Amino acid sequence: MLQSKKRWNVQECDEQLVNEFVENLNITPLVASLLLNRGMTTVGAAREFLHVDAQTFHDPFLLHDMDKAVARIQQAIDHNEKIMIYGDYDADGVSSTSVMLSALQQLGADVDFYIPNRFTEGYGPNKAAFDKISAGGYQLVITVDTGISAVEETAYARELNFDLIITDHHEPGPVLPDAYAIIHPKLPGSTYPFKELAGVGVAFKLAHALLGELPEHLLELAVIGTIADLVPLVDENRLIARKGLDYLKLTKRTGIEALLSVCGVKREEINEDTIGFAMAPRINAVGRLQDADPAVHLLMTTNAEEAKGLAKEIDTLNKERQQIVNDITEEAVEFVESMYPPDENSVLIVEGEGWNAGVVGIVASRLVEKFYRPTIVLSIDSENRIAKGSARSIEGFDLFANLSKCRDILPHFGGHPMAAGMTLNSDDVEELRRRLNEQASNVLTERDFIPITSVDTVCTTEEITLENIEQMSALAPFGMHNPKPKVLIKDVHTTSMRKIGANKNHLKLVFEDSGVSVDAVGFGLGYILDEVSPIAKVSLVGELSINEWNNMRKPQLMVEDISVDEWQMFDYRSAVDVKRFFQQVFTDQMKVVAFHASTIDKYKSLLPMEHVVLIQDEEQAKACMFAGEQIVLLDLPPSQKWLECLFVQGIPSRIYAIFLTEEDHYFDTIPTRDHFKWFYGFLAKKGPFDLKRYKEDLAIHNGWSKETIDFMAKVFFELEFVTINNGLISLVKNSAKRDLIESATYRQKQQQIEIEKNFIYTSYVQLKNQFQDIFKRSIE
């Protein structure tokens, strides 16, 4: 067997609906099942999802206070009032700020922007910032991607005599700010058709209302925050993402061109991953390490030299951010493994003096990925006795609900079930650790600590076609609530498998079923080569893609996880290097089984003695519990019956066959009954015979080995046909007639020959079949 790294949650589909989709939408069953798994339960909904380009944006004036906000902004433009855009320091906030700046500049407004410093000001509007803005003569402030929880700050804005328009998408609290206008899709009583806009989506709606027509030229900015902020890519977000990516490929924004250049991305290669893994991390890096202003300047500049310089600066900051994350992660992992090991802690809380608070969320995600435990990473300010950090969770543990039970020691916290941020007194960290671990122990089981992969559908090799994969691309762009499809291919044979890459840490394989072969690649899965036996059937989970090389296009599977459901046989019989096996192949999950103490003594220096089990009779074999275990058969027992006894308690998950032998019985000269008859007659004629003096002459005369003569002499002795005294062998007169099989030595020899024939001098397939038969007899 080979256990998958994650639990596979395979979704099921209504076959009747699949057929209905196939007939009405002219799509393949595979794509139909993917649509159903994304919540498209009617033909109309599925058609709308597939043909997103035909959709239209909702009327922006359906948003509460939109008319009021537009009128106030237009008044400010008409009277040349100074307008301040107040944004946030992440990619959503930066792109939101850029959208509003672009729209207002297009209308001729006197406008500037302000983004607070993560470290000195924290998240959201603050009174000190409002003092600066008021002192600068600004009479209208528009927040983007922030402000919905700024109740006190909004009241302070009124005292400073400027109007505040809030645009945001975060969860509204029980008390709303008393702002001039609030534009938010989730406001109580809101009739806006779509609630899940990102901050930049809300800013885009305001730009739409202000400009009087859809600002398609701003979609290339709106798509950045929409994808980066991990909002559900459905409805209007899907429309923003789909059209935005098209505009991004045609961008004329100097700053975006420069950013794509440092990312090493060509226009024609732009997709959602370009934003998620290249553009957004660099934009986010600025606000994580310093003021986020350079990121806005990059998106807004029209100067090529300035854009090039800013892009380079931002790329450098991202590399610095990556190094900081790596360093803190390394420290955090060591902290966990040495102080709070995962097998003893259901929740991991890691703290470090002076850790960069801007990256602790990324570090928490890394630790969840490594240990799969709810994790909090805290930066400690010992001078002020403050711990500030971020948390990430796993399925089954609601962070927000559990942190809410600790409000008395968490003066500031917020978030949702899977992520949260917090500030607390550093003296309370240990108490928080104790409480959360106690709470987690009440709701989490061992199964909850195995990661989950959501699998869209089971797929056959016949379904892995260019047509199917191309049709699947109609579901893009992929993201939250519309993930890249994952498929399961069950129980297929591999026709080739090898390690690839400079460090041989990746896996290249070809699998086959029903006469169809498919190429597959598994990055970081090179180690699995040693864990899949030659004829095992494997099950694979991964993403389908098209491999284009040398003008050839072929389907392929990008493998993420592999399992083998059947027991496996690994053959190390042929010229085995025992030292290499125990140094490179052996793991602590294996048990070494030996049937001869002499084998253990001979290889003692190489063997992991704490894992060695010596079995010296059938009763000992029957008592062994090897069900589901990985066992190494170091040598062969005296008879096959011992092996049958070994598995009466259950079948192992893997058998590693080494079968070291001191003697090779199979190729010995085996005396026939005629040999025994001649030897008996020889002794009858010659009388007592001195084996010590004349055994070699006798062997040469008959073309036998000396061992053959010793063997026959021992058999005769056990049958009481002869006496042997100091090498002198003599027949016993009038001895009883007995069969050779009554001799223990003769039986043992026959058994050894048979077991060597069946277990050493057989092919791999024959060997595995031998064990299959043994398992059947053991169970019976």
PDB file of N, CA and C in Angstrom, residues 91-147:
ATOM      1  N   ALA A  91      -2.656  44.298  -1.827  1.00  0.00           N
ATOM      2  CA  ALA A  91      -2.869  44.423  -3.273  1.00  0.00           C
ATOM      3  C   ALA A  91      -4.275  44.892  -3.599  1.00  0.00           C
ATOM      4  N   ASP A  92      -5.265  44.460  -2.811  1.00  0.00           N
ATOM      5  CA  ASP A  92      -6.631  44.939  -3.021  1.00  0.00           C
ATOM      6  C   ASP A  92      -6.716  46.433  -2.743  1.00  0.00           C
ATOM      7  N   GLY A  93      -6.129  46.871  -1.638  1.00  0.00           N
ATOM      8  CA  GLY A  93      -6.152  48.293  -1.294  1.00  0.00           C
ATOM      9  C   GLY A  93      -5.398  49.153  -2.284  1.00  0.00           C
ATOM     10  N   VAL A  94      -4.242  48.667  -2.750  1.00  0.00           N
ATOM     11  CA  VAL A  94      -3.432  49.421  -3.709  1.00  0.00           C
ATOM     12  C   VAL A  94      -4.156  49.555  -5.040  1.00  0.00           C
ATOM     13  N   SER A  95      -4.745  48.457  -5.511  1.00  0.00           N
ATOM     14  CA  SER A  95      -5.470  48.530  -6.793  1.00  0.00           C
ATOM     15  C   SER A  95      -6.746  49.348  -6.648  1.00  0.00           C
ATOM     16  N   SER A  96      -7.408  49.273  -5.486  1.00  0.00           N
ATOM     17  CA  SER A  96      -8.595  50.103  -5.236  1.00  0.00           C
ATOM     18  C   SER A  96      -8.240  51.582  -5.282  1.00  0.00           C
ATOM     19  N   THR A  97      -7.129  51.920  -4.642  1.00  0.00           N
ATOM     20  CA  THR A  97      -6.661  53.312  -4.641  1.00  0.00           C
ATOM     21  C   THR A  97      -6.379  53.773  -6.066  1.00  0.00           C
ATOM     22  N   SER A  98      -5.753  52.919  -6.846  1.00  0.00           N
ATOM     23  CA  SER A  98      -5.392  53.274  -8.222  1.00  0.00           C
ATOM     24  C   SER A  98      -6.630  53.441  -9.101  1.00  0.00           C
ATOM     25  N   VAL A  99      -7.654  52.595  -8.888  1.00  0.00           N
ATOM     26  CA  VAL A  99      -8.899  52.730  -9.647  1.00  0.00           C
ATOM     27  C   VAL A  99      -9.553  54.077  -9.360  1.00  0.00           C
ATOM     28  N   MET A 100      -9.646  54.456  -8.087  1.00  0.00           N
ATOM     29  CA  MET A 100     -10.297  55.724  -7.739  1.00  0.00           C
ATOM     30  C   MET A 100      -9.488  56.912  -8.219  1.00  0.00           C
ATOM     31  N   LEU A 101      -8.173  56.826  -8.068  1.00  0.00           N
ATOM     32  CA  LEU A 101      -7.317  57.908  -8.567  1.00  0.00           C
ATOM     33  C   LEU A 101      -7.499  58.097 -10.067  1.00  0.00           C
ATOM     34  N   SER A 102      -7.513  56.993 -10.810  1.00  0.00           N
ATOM     35  CA  SER A 102      -7.640  57.067 -12.266  1.00  0.00           C
ATOM     36  C   SER A 102      -8.988  57.675 -12.667  1.00  0.00           C
ATOM     37  N   ALA A 103     -10.069  57.236 -12.023  1.00  0.00           N
ATOM     38  CA  ALA A 103     -11.395  57.750 -12.360  1.00  0.00           C
ATOM     39  C   ALA A 103     -11.511  59.236 -12.051  1.00  0.00           C
ATOM     40  N   LEU A 104     -11.027  59.655 -10.885  1.00  0.00           N
ATOM     41  CA  LEU A 104     -11.148  61.056 -10.481  1.00  0.00           C
ATOM     42  C   LEU A 104     -10.231  61.958 -11.300  1.00  0.00           C
ATOM     43  N   GLN A 105      -9.035  61.464 -11.632  1.00  0.00           N
ATOM     44  CA  GLN A 105      -8.155  62.252 -12.503  1.00  0.00           C
ATOM     45  C   GLN A 105      -8.785  62.429 -13.876  1.00  0.00           C
ATOM     46  N   GLN A 106      -9.428  61.371 -14.350  1.00  0.00           N
ATOM     47  CA  GLN A 106     -10.112  61.449 -15.648  1.00  0.00           C
ATOM     48  C   GLN A 106     -11.210  62.518 -15.634  1.00  0.00           C
ATOM     49  N   LEU A 107     -11.816  62.728 -14.448  1.00  0.00           N
ATOM     50  CA  LEU A 107     -12.875  63.742 -14.307  1.00  0.00           C
ATOM     51  C   LEU A 107     -12.318  65.126 -13.959  1.00  0.00           C
ATOM     52  N   GLY A 108     -10.992  65.213 -13.843  1.00  0.00           N
ATOM     53  CA  GLY A 108     -10.369  66.503 -13.582  1.00  0.00           C
ATOM     54  C   GLY A 108     -10.334  66.897 -12.130  1.00  0.00           C
ATOM     55  N   ALA A 109     -10.444  65.945 -11.219  1.00  0.00           N
ATOM     56  CA  ALA A 109     -10.461  66.243  -9.788  1.00  0.00           C
ATOM     57  C   ALA A 109      -9.063  66.578  -9.272  1.00  0.00           C
ATOM     58  N   ASP A 110      -9.042  67.339  -8.201  1.00  0.00           N
ATOM     59  CA  ASP A 110      -7.807  67.613  -7.458  1.00  0.00           C
ATOM     60  C   ASP A 110      -7.709  66.526  -6.399  1.00  0.00           C
ATOM     61  N   VAL A 111      -6.982  65.485  -6.699  1.00  0.00           N
ATOM     62  CA  VAL A 111      -7.042  64.290  -5.869  1.00  0.00           C
ATOM     63  C   VAL A 111      -5.656  63.765  -5.530  1.00  0.00           C
ATOM     64  N   ASP A 112      -5.524  63.198  -4.345  1.00  0.00           N
ATOM     65  CA  ASP A 112      -4.295  62.549  -3.897  1.00  0.00           C
ATOM     66  C   ASP A 112      -4.691  61.301  -3.105  1.00  0.00           C
ATOM     67  N   PHE A 113      -3.707  60.553  -2.607  1.00  0.00           N
ATOM     68  CA  PHE A 113      -4.030  59.340  -1.860  1.00  0.00           C
ATOM     69  C   PHE A 113      -3.208  59.249  -0.590  1.00  0.00           C
ATOM     70  N   TYR A 114      -3.714  58.468   0.343  1.00  0.00           N
ATOM     71  CA  TYR A 114      -3.029  58.236   1.627  1.00  0.00           C
ATOM     72  C   TYR A 114      -3.239  56.769   2.003  1.00  0.00           C
ATOM     73  N   ILE A 115      -2.126  56.078   2.272  1.00  0.00           N
ATOM     74  CA  ILE A 115      -2.194  54.700   2.771  1.00  0.00           C
ATOM     75  C   ILE A 115      -1.423  54.631   4.078  1.00  0.00           C
ATOM     76  N   PRO A 116      -2.053  54.177   5.162  1.00  0.00           N
ATOM     77  CA  PRO A 116      -1.368  54.152   6.457  1.00  0.00           C
ATOM     78  C   PRO A 116      -0.214  53.151   6.461  1.00  0.00           C
ATOM     79  N   ASN A 117       0.735  53.394   7.341  1.00  0.00           N
ATOM     80  CA  ASN A 117       1.862  52.486   7.526  1.00  0.00           C
ATOM     81  C   ASN A 117       1.433  51.335   8.440  1.00  0.00           C
ATOM     82  N   ARG A 118       1.658  50.119   7.974  1.00  0.00           N
ATOM     83  CA  ARG A 118       1.230  48.930   8.719  1.00  0.00           C
ATOM     84  C   ARG A 118       1.799  48.921  10.141  1.00  0.00           C
ATOM     85  N   PHE A 119       3.039  49.363  10.305  1.00  0.00           N
ATOM     86  CA  PHE A 119       3.743  49.210  11.575  1.00  0.00           C
ATOM     87  C   PHE A 119       3.474  50.356  12.543  1.00  0.00           C
ATOM     88  N   THR A 120       3.395  51.578  12.032  1.00  0.00           N
ATOM     89  CA  THR A 120       3.222  52.729  12.918  1.00  0.00           C
ATOM     90  C   THR A 120       1.772  53.152  13.077  1.00  0.00           C
ATOM     91  N   GLU A 121       0.915  52.806  12.117  1.00  0.00           N
ATOM     92  CA  GLU A 121      -0.480  53.228  12.180  1.00  0.00           C
ATOM     93  C   GLU A 121      -1.471  52.073  12.259  1.00  0.00           C
ATOM     94  N   GLY A 122      -1.091  50.929  11.708  1.00  0.00           N
ATOM     95  CA  GLY A 122      -2.000  49.800  11.717  1.00  0.00           C
ATOM     96  C   GLY A 122      -3.043  49.895  10.627  1.00  0.00           C
ATOM     97  N   TYR A 123      -4.011  48.992  10.704  1.00  0.00           N
ATOM     98  CA  TYR A 123      -5.020  48.878   9.653  1.00  0.00           C
ATOM     99  C   TYR A 123      -6.109  49.929   9.814  1.00  0.00           C
ATOM    100  N   GLY A 124      -6.553  50.458   8.680  1.00  0.00           N
ATOM    101  CA  GLY A 124      -7.752  51.298   8.651  1.00  0.00           C
ATOM    102  C   GLY A 124      -7.509  52.757   8.992  1.00  0.00           C
ATOM    103  N   PRO A 125      -8.576  53.562   8.918  1.00  0.00           N
ATOM    104  CA  PRO A 125      -8.478  54.991   9.237  1.00  0.00           C
ATOM    105  C   PRO A 125      -8.040  55.202  10.689  1.00  0.00           C
ATOM    106  N   ASN A 126      -7.245  56.256  10.917  1.00  0.00           N
ATOM    107  CA  ASN A 126      -6.852  56.595  12.282  1.00  0.00           C
ATOM    108  C   ASN A 126      -6.879  58.117  12.455  1.00  0.00           C
ATOM    109  N   LYS A 127      -7.023  58.555  13.670  1.00  0.00           N
ATOM    110  CA  LYS A 127      -7.221  59.981  13.952  1.00  0.00           C
ATOM    111  C   LYS A 127      -6.001  60.818  13.553  1.00  0.00           C
ATOM    112  N   ALA A 128      -4.802  60.307  13.792  1.00  0.00           N
ATOM    113  CA  ALA A 128      -3.601  61.063  13.442  1.00  0.00           C
ATOM    114  C   ALA A 128      -3.534  61.313  11.936  1.00  0.00           C
ATOM    115  N   ALA A 129      -3.911  60.318  11.158  1.00  0.00           N
ATOM    116  CA  ALA A 129      -3.924  60.473   9.700  1.00  0.00           C
ATOM    117  C   ALA A 129      -4.964  61.504   9.295  1.00  0.00           C
ATOM    118  N   PHE A 130      -6.124  61.466   9.953  1.00  0.00           N
ATOM    119  CA  PHE A 130      -7.171  62.434   9.640  1.00  0.00           C
ATOM    120  C   PHE A 130      -6.730  63.860   9.994  1.00  0.00           C
ATOM    121  N   ASP A 131      -5.943  63.991  11.044  1.00  0.00           N
ATOM    122  CA  ASP A 131      -5.410  65.320  11.390  1.00  0.00           C
ATOM    123  C   ASP A 131      -4.539  65.856  10.251  1.00  0.00           C
ATOM    124  N   LYS A 132      -3.677  64.984   9.711  1.00  0.00           N
ATOM    125  CA  LYS A 132      -2.797  65.400   8.610  1.00  0.00           C
ATOM    126  C   LYS A 132      -3.624  65.765   7.377  1.00  0.00           C
ATOM    127  N   ILE A 133      -4.607  64.959   7.084  1.00  0.00           N
ATOM    128  CA  ILE A 133      -5.440  65.183   5.906  1.00  0.00           C
ATOM    129  C   ILE A 133      -6.198  66.504   6.047  1.00  0.00           C
ATOM    130  N   SER A 134      -6.759  66.746   7.236  1.00  0.00           N
ATOM    131  CA  SER A 134      -7.498  67.993   7.471  1.00  0.00           C
ATOM    132  C   SER A 134      -6.574  69.198   7.363  1.00  0.00           C
ATOM    133  N   ALA A 135      -5.372  69.035   7.921  1.00  0.00           N
ATOM    134  CA  ALA A 135      -4.402  70.141   7.861  1.00  0.00           C
ATOM    135  C   ALA A 135      -3.990  70.440   6.428  1.00  0.00           C
ATOM    136  N   GLY A 136      -4.096  69.451   5.563  1.00  0.00           N
ATOM    137  CA  GLY A 136      -3.730  69.646   4.168  1.00  0.00           C
ATOM    138  C   GLY A 136      -4.822  70.308   3.347  1.00  0.00           C
ATOM    139  N   GLY A 137      -5.931  70.622   3.973  1.00  0.00           N
ATOM    140  CA  GLY A 137      -6.999  71.332   3.283  1.00  0.00           C
ATOM    141  C   GLY A 137      -7.945  70.433   2.505  1.00  0.00           C
ATOM    142  N   TYR A 138      -7.968  69.148   2.803  1.00  0.00           N
ATOM    143  CA  TYR A 138      -8.858  68.234   2.084  1.00  0.00           C
ATOM    144  C   TYR A 138     -10.257  68.311   2.697  1.00  0.00           C
ATOM    145  N   GLN A 139     -11.237  68.448   1.844  1.00  0.00           N
ATOM    146  CA  GLN A 139     -12.619  68.605   2.308  1.00  0.00           C
ATOM    147  C   GLN A 139     -13.459  67.357   2.080  1.00  0.00           C
ATOM    148  N   LEU A 140     -12.918  66.403   1.315  1.00  0.00           N
ATOM    149  CA  LEU A 140     -13.625  65.149   1.059  1.00  0.00           C
ATOM    150  C   LEU A 140     -12.612  64.000   1.089  1.00  0.00           C
ATOM    151  N   VAL A 141     -12.930  62.992   1.879  1.00  0.00           N
ATOM    152  CA  VAL A 141     -12.096  61.789   1.959  1.00  0.00           C
ATOM    153  C   VAL A 141     -12.946  60.599   1.532  1.00  0.00           C
ATOM    154  N   ILE A 142     -12.383  59.786   0.627  1.00  0.00           N
ATOM    155  CA  ILE A 142     -13.056  58.569   0.161  1.00  0.00           C
ATOM    156  C   ILE A 142     -12.192  57.379   0.542  1.00  0.00           C
ATOM    157  N   THR A 143     -12.723  56.509   1.389  1.00  0.00           N
ATOM    158  CA  THR A 143     -11.959  55.304   1.718  1.00  0.00           C
ATOM    159  C   THR A 143     -12.202  54.235   0.661  1.00  0.00           C
ATOM    160  N   VAL A 144     -11.200  53.421   0.436  1.00  0.00           N
ATOM    161  CA  VAL A 144     -11.348  52.262  -0.453  1.00  0.00           C
ATOM    162  C   VAL A 144     -10.773  51.042   0.259  1.00  0.00           C
ATOM    163  N   ASP A 145     -11.532  49.941   0.241  1.00  0.00           N
ATOM    164  CA  ASP A 145     -11.117  48.675   0.852  1.00  0.00           C
ATOM    165  C   ASP A 145     -10.916  48.804   2.364  1.00  0.00           C
ATOM    166  N   THR A 146     -11.533  49.772   2.991  1.00  0.00           N
ATOM    167  CA  THR A 146     -11.375  49.964   4.430  1.00  0.00           C
ATOM    168  C   THR A 146     -12.427  50.942   4.934  1.00  0.00           C
ATOM    169  N   GLY A 147     -12.614  50.986   6.248  1.00  0.00           N
ATOM    170  CA  GLY A 147     -13.433  52.029   6.851  1.00  0.00           C
ATOM    171  C   GLY A 147     -14.729  51.577   7.486  1.00  0.00           C
TER     172      GLY A 147
END
